[in-house]
PDB file of C-alpha atoms in Angstrom:
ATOM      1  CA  UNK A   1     103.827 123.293  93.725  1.00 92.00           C
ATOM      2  CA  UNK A   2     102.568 122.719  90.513  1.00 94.00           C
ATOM      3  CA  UNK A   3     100.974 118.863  89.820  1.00 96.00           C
ATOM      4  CA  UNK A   4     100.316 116.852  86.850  1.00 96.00           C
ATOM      5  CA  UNK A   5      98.592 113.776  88.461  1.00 97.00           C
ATOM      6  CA  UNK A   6      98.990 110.399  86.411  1.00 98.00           C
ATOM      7  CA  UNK A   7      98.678 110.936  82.608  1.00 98.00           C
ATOM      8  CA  UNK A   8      99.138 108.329  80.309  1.00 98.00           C
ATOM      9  CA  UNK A   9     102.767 108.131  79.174  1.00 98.00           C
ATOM     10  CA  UNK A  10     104.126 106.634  75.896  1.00 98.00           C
ATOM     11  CA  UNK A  11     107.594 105.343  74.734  1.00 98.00           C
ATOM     12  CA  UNK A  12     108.943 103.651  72.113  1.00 98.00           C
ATOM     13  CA  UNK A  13     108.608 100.130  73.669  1.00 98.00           C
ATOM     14  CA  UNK A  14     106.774 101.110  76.552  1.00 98.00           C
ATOM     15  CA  UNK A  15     102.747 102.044  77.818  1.00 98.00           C
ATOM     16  CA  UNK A  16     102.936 103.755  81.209  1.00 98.00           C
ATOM     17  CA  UNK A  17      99.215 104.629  82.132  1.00 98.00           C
ATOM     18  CA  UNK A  18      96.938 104.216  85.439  1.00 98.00           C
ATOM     19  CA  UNK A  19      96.437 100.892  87.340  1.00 98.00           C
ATOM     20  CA  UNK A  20      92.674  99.547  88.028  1.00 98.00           C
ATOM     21  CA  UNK A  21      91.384  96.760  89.739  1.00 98.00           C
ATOM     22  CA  UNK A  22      91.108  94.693  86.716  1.00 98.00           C
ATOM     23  CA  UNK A  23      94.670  94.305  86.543  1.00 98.00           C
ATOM     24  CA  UNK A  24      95.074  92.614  89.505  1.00 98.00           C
ATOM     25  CA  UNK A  25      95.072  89.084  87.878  1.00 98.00           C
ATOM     26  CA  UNK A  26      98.040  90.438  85.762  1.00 98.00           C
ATOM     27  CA  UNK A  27      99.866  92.437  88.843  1.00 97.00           C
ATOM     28  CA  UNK A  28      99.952  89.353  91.073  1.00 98.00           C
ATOM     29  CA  UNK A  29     101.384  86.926  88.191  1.00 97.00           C
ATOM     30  CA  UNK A  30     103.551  89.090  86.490  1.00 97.00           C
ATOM     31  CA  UNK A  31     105.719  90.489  90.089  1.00 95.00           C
ATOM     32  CA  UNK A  32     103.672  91.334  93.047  1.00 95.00           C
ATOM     33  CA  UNK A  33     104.050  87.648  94.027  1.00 96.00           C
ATOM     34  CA  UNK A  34     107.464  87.134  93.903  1.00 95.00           C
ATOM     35  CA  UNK A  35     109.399  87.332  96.787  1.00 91.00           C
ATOM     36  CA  UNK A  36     112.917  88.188  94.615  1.00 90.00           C
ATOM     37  CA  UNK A  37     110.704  91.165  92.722  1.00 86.00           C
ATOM     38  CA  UNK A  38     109.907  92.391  96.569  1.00 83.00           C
ATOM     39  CA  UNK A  39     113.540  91.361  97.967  1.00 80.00           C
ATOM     40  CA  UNK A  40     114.388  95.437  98.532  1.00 74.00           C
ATOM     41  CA  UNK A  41     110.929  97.062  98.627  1.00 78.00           C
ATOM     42  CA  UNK A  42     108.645  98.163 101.853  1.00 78.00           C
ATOM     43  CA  UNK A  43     105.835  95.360 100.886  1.00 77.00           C
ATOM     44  CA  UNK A  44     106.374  91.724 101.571  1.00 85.00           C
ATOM     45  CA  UNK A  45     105.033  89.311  98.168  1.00 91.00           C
ATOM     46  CA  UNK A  46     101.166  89.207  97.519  1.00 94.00           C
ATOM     47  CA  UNK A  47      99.302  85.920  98.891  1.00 96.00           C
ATOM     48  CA  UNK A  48      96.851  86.140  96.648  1.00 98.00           C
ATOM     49  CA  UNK A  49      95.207  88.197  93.749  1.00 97.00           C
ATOM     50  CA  UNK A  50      92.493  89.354  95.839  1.00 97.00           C
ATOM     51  CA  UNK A  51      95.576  91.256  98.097  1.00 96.00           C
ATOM     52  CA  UNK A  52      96.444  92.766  94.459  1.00 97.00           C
ATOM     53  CA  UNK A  53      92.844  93.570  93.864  1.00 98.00           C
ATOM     54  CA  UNK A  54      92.241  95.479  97.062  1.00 97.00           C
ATOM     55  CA  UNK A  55      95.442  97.236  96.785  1.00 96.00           C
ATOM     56  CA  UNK A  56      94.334  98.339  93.119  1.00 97.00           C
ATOM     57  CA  UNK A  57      91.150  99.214  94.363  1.00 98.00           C
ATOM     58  CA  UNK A  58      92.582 101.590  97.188  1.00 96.00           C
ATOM     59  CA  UNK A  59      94.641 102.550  94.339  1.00 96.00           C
ATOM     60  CA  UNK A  60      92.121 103.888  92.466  1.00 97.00           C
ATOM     61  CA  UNK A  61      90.593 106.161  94.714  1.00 97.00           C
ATOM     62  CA  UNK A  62      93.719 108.369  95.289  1.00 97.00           C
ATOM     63  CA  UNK A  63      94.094 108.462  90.877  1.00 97.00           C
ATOM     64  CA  UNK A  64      91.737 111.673  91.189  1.00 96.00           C
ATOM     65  CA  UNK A  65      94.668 113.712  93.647  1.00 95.00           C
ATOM     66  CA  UNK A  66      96.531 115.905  91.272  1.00 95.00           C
ATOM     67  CA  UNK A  67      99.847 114.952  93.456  1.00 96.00           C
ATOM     68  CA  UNK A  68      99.225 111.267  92.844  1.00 96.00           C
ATOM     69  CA  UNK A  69     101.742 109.712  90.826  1.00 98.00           C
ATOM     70  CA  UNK A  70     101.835 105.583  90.196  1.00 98.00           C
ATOM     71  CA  UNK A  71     101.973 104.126  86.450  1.00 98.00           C
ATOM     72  CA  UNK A  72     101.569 100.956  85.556  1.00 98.00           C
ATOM     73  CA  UNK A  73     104.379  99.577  82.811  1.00 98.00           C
ATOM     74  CA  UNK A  74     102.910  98.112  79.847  1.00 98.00           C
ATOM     75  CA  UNK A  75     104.770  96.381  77.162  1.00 98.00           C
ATOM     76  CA  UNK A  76     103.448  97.686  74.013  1.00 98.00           C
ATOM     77  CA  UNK A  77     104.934  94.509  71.707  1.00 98.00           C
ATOM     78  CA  UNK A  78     102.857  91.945  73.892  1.00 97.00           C
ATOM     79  CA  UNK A  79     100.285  93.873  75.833  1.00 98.00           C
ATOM     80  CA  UNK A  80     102.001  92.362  79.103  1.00 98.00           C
ATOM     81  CA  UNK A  81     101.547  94.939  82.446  1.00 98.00           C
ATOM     82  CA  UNK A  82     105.308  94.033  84.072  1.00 98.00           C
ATOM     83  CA  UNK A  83     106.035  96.601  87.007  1.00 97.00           C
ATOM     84  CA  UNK A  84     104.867 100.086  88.511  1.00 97.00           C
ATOM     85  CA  UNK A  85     106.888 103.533  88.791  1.00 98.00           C
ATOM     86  CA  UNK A  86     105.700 106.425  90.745  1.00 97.00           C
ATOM     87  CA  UNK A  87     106.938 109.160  92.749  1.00 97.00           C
ATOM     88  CA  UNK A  88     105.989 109.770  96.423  1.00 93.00           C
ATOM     89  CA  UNK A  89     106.970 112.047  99.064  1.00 88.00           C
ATOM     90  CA  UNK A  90     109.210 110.212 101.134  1.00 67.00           C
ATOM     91  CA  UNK A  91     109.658 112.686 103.398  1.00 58.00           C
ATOM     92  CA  UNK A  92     106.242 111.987 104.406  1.00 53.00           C
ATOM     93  CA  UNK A  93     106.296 108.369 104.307  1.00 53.00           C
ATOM     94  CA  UNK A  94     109.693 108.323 106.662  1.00 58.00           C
ATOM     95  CA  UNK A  95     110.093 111.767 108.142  1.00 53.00           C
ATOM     96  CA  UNK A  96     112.841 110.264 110.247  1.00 53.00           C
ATOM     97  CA  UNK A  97     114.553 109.889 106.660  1.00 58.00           C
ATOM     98  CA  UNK A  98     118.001 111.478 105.906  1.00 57.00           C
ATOM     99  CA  UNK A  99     116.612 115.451 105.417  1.00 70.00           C
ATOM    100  CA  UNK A 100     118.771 115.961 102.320  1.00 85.00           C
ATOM    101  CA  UNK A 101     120.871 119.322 103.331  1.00 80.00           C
ATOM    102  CA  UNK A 102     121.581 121.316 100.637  1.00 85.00           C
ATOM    103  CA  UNK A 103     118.197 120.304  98.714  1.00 91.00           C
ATOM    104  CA  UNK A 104     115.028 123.083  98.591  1.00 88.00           C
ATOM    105  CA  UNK A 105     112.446 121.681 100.675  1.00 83.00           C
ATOM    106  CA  UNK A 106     109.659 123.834 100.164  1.00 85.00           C
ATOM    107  CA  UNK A 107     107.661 121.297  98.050  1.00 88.00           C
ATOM    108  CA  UNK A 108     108.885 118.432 100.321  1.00 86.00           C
ATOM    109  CA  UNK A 109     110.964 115.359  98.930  1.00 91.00           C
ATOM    110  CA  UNK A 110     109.587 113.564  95.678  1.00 95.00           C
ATOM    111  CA  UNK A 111     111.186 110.053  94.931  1.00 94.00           C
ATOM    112  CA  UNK A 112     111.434 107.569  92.325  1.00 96.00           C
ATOM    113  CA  UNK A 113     110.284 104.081  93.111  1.00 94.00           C
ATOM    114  CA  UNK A 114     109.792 101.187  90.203  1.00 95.00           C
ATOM    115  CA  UNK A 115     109.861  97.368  90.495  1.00 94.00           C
ATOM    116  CA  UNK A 116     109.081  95.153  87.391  1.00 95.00           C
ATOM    117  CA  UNK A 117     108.811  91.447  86.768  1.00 96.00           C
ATOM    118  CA  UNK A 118     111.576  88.990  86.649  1.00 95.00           C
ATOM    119  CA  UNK A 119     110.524  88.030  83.212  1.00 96.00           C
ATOM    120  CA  UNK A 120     111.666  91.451  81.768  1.00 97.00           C
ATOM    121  CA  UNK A 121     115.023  92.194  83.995  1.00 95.00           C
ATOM    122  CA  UNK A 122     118.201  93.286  81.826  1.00 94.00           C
ATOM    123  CA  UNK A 123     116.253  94.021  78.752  1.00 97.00           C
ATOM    124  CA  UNK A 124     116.313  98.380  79.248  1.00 97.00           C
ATOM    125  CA  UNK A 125     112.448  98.853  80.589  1.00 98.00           C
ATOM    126  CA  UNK A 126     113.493 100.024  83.799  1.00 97.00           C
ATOM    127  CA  UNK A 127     115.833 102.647  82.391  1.00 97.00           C
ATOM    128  CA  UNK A 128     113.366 103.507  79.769  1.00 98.00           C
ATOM    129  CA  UNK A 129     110.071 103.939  82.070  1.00 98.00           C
ATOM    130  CA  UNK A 130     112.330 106.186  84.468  1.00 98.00           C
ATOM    131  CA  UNK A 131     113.497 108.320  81.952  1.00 97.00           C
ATOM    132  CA  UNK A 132     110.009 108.899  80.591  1.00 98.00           C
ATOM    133  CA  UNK A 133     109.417 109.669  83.998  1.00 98.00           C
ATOM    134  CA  UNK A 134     112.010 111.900  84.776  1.00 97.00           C
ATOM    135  CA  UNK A 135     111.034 113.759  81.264  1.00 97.00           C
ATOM    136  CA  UNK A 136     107.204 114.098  82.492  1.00 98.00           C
ATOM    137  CA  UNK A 137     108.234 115.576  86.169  1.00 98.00           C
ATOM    138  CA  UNK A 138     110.068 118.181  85.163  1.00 97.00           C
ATOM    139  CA  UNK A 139     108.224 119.044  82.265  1.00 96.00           C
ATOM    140  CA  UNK A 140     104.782 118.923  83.837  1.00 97.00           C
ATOM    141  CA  UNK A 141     105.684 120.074  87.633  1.00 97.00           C
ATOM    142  CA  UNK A 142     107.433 123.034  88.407  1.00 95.00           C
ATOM    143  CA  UNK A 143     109.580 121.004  91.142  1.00 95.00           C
ATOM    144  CA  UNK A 144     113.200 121.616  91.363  1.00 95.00           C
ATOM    145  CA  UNK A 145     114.537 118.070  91.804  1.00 96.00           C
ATOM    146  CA  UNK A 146     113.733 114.756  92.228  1.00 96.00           C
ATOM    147  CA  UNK A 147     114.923 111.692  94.555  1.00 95.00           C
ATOM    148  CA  UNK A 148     115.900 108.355  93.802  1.00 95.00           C
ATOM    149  CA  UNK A 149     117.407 105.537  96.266  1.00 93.00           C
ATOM    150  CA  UNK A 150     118.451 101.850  96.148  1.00 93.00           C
ATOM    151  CA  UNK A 151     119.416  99.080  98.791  1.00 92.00           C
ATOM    152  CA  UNK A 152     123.084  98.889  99.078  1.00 91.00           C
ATOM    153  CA  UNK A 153     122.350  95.340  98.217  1.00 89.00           C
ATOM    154  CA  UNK A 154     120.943  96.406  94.599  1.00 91.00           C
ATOM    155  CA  UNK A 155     123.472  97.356  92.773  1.00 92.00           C
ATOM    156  CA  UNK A 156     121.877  97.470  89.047  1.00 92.00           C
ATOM    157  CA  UNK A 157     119.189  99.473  90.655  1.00 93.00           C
ATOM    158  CA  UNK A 158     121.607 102.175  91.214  1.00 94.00           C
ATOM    159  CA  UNK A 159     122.924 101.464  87.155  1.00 95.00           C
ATOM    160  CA  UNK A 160     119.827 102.308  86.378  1.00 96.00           C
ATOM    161  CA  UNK A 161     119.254 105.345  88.200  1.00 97.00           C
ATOM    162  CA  UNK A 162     123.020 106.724  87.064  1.00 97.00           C
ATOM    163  CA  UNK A 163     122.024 106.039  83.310  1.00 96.00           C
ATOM    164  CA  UNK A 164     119.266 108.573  83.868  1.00 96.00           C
ATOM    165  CA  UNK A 165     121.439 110.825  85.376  1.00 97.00           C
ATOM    166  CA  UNK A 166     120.945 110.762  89.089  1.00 98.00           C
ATOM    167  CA  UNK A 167     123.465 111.929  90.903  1.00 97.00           C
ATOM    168  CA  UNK A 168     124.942 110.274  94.045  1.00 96.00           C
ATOM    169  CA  UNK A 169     124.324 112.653  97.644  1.00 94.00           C
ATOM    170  CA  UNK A 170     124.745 110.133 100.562  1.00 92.00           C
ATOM    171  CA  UNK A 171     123.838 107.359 102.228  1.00 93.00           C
ATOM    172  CA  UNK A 172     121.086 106.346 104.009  1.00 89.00           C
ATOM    173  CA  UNK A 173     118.639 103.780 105.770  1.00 88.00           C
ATOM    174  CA  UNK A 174     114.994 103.157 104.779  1.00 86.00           C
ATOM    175  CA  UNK A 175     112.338 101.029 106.226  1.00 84.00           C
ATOM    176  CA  UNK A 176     110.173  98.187 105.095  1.00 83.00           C
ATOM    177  CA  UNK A 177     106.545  98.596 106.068  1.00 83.00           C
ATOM    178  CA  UNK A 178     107.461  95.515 109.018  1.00 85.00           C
ATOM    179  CA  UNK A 179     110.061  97.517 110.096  1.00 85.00           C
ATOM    180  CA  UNK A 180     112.707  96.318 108.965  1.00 86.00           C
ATOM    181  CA  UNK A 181     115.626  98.581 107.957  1.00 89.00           C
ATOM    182  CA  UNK A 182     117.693  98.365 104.435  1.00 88.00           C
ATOM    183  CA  UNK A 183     120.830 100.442 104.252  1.00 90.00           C
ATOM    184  CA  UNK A 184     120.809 102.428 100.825  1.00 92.00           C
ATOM    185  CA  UNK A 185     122.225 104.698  98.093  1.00 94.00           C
ATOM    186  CA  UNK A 186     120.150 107.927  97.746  1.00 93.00           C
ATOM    187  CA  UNK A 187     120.831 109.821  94.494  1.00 96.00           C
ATOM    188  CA  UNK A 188     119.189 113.351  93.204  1.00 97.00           C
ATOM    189  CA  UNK A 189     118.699 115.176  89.973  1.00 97.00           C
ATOM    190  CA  UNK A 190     118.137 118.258  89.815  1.00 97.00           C
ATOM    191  CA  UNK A 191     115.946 120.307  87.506  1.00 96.00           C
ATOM    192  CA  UNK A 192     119.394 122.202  86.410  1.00 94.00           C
ATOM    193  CA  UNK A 193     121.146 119.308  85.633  1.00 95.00           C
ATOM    194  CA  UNK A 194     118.216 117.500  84.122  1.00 96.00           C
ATOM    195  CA  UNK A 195     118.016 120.372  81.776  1.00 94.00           C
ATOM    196  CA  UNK A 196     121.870 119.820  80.799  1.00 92.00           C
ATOM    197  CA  UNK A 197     121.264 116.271  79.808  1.00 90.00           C
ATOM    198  CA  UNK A 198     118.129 116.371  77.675  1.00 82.00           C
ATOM    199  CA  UNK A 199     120.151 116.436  74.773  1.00 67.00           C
ATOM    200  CA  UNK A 200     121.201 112.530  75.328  1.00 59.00           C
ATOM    201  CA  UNK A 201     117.842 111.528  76.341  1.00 56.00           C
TER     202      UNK A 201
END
């Protein structure tokens, strides 16, 4: 499969670029420690900006991997850093995950994940950084779809992924990194259908 690695990425509101250790200070205020930010994602809230720091820091020595993918969401009006989105291989993380019949394989199964701060909820970031994403997979890889799932529990996150044009496939269950399980929506696009809609993005 063909990688891009994390390239800077720029939208009309938005700065999506690399993470480093210096924005820990930022990270940790802005989301990673709030426990309604982290409600339906693997990690439980930061105790402290060093936990940010070290995470950045472990962060920044995978940024060199070509198959790396984790942005950092910048708001260009105020210079704020309010969330992450990358893609991962979940079929790596949780092979015990639903194996998506139906889907290609070959290159494994690349997902969507994103969380931003409280502070910039319902204002159209989300939606914006994942289509920017969406736009720089499939112009940039030569994958032939992409994942994206939500807790049952998170409605708007599926909104989100539906305005992008994610299709529903199934249901599923997913794990927090205690254990925990989290029933959930998993929705695809595929490089056909992502094709299709380019003229509305």
């Amino acid at each position: 499969m063909r990688h891009a690695g994390t390239q800077t990425i720029e939208t009309e509101r938005l700065l999506l670029r690399p993470l480093t250790p210096e924005d820990a200070p930022m990270m940790y205020a802005n989301w990673a420690n709030d426990p309604d930010v982290t409600r339906w994602l693997r990690w439980e809230p930061h105790k402290n900006v060093d936990e940010t720091r070290e995470l950045l820091t472990a962060w920044a020595l995978l940024y060199p991997n070509g198959d790396y993918y984790e942005w950092g969401i910048v708001e260009k009006a105020t210079g704020q850093l309010f969330g992450t989105i990358g893609v991962f291989t979940s079929s790596s993380a949780e092979p015990e995950r639903d194996p998506w019949p139906g889907f290609d394989h070959t290159n494994g199964v690349w997902e969507v994940g994103y969380c931003i701060g409280k502070a910039w909820w319902n204002k159209g970031f989300t939606t914006e950084a994942l289509k920017a994403v969406v736009e720089y997979w499939f112009k940039n890889t030569d994958s032939s779809w992409l994942a994206c799932c939500h807790a049952f529990e998170n409605p708007a996150s599926g909104r989100v992924q539906q305005k992008v044009g994610f299709v529903y496939d199934h249901d599923s269950v997913y794990h927090k990194f205690d254990g925990t399980p989290v029933a959930c929506r998993c929705y695809a696009l595929t490089r056909e259908h992502y094709e299709e809609l380019r003229g509305l993005f």
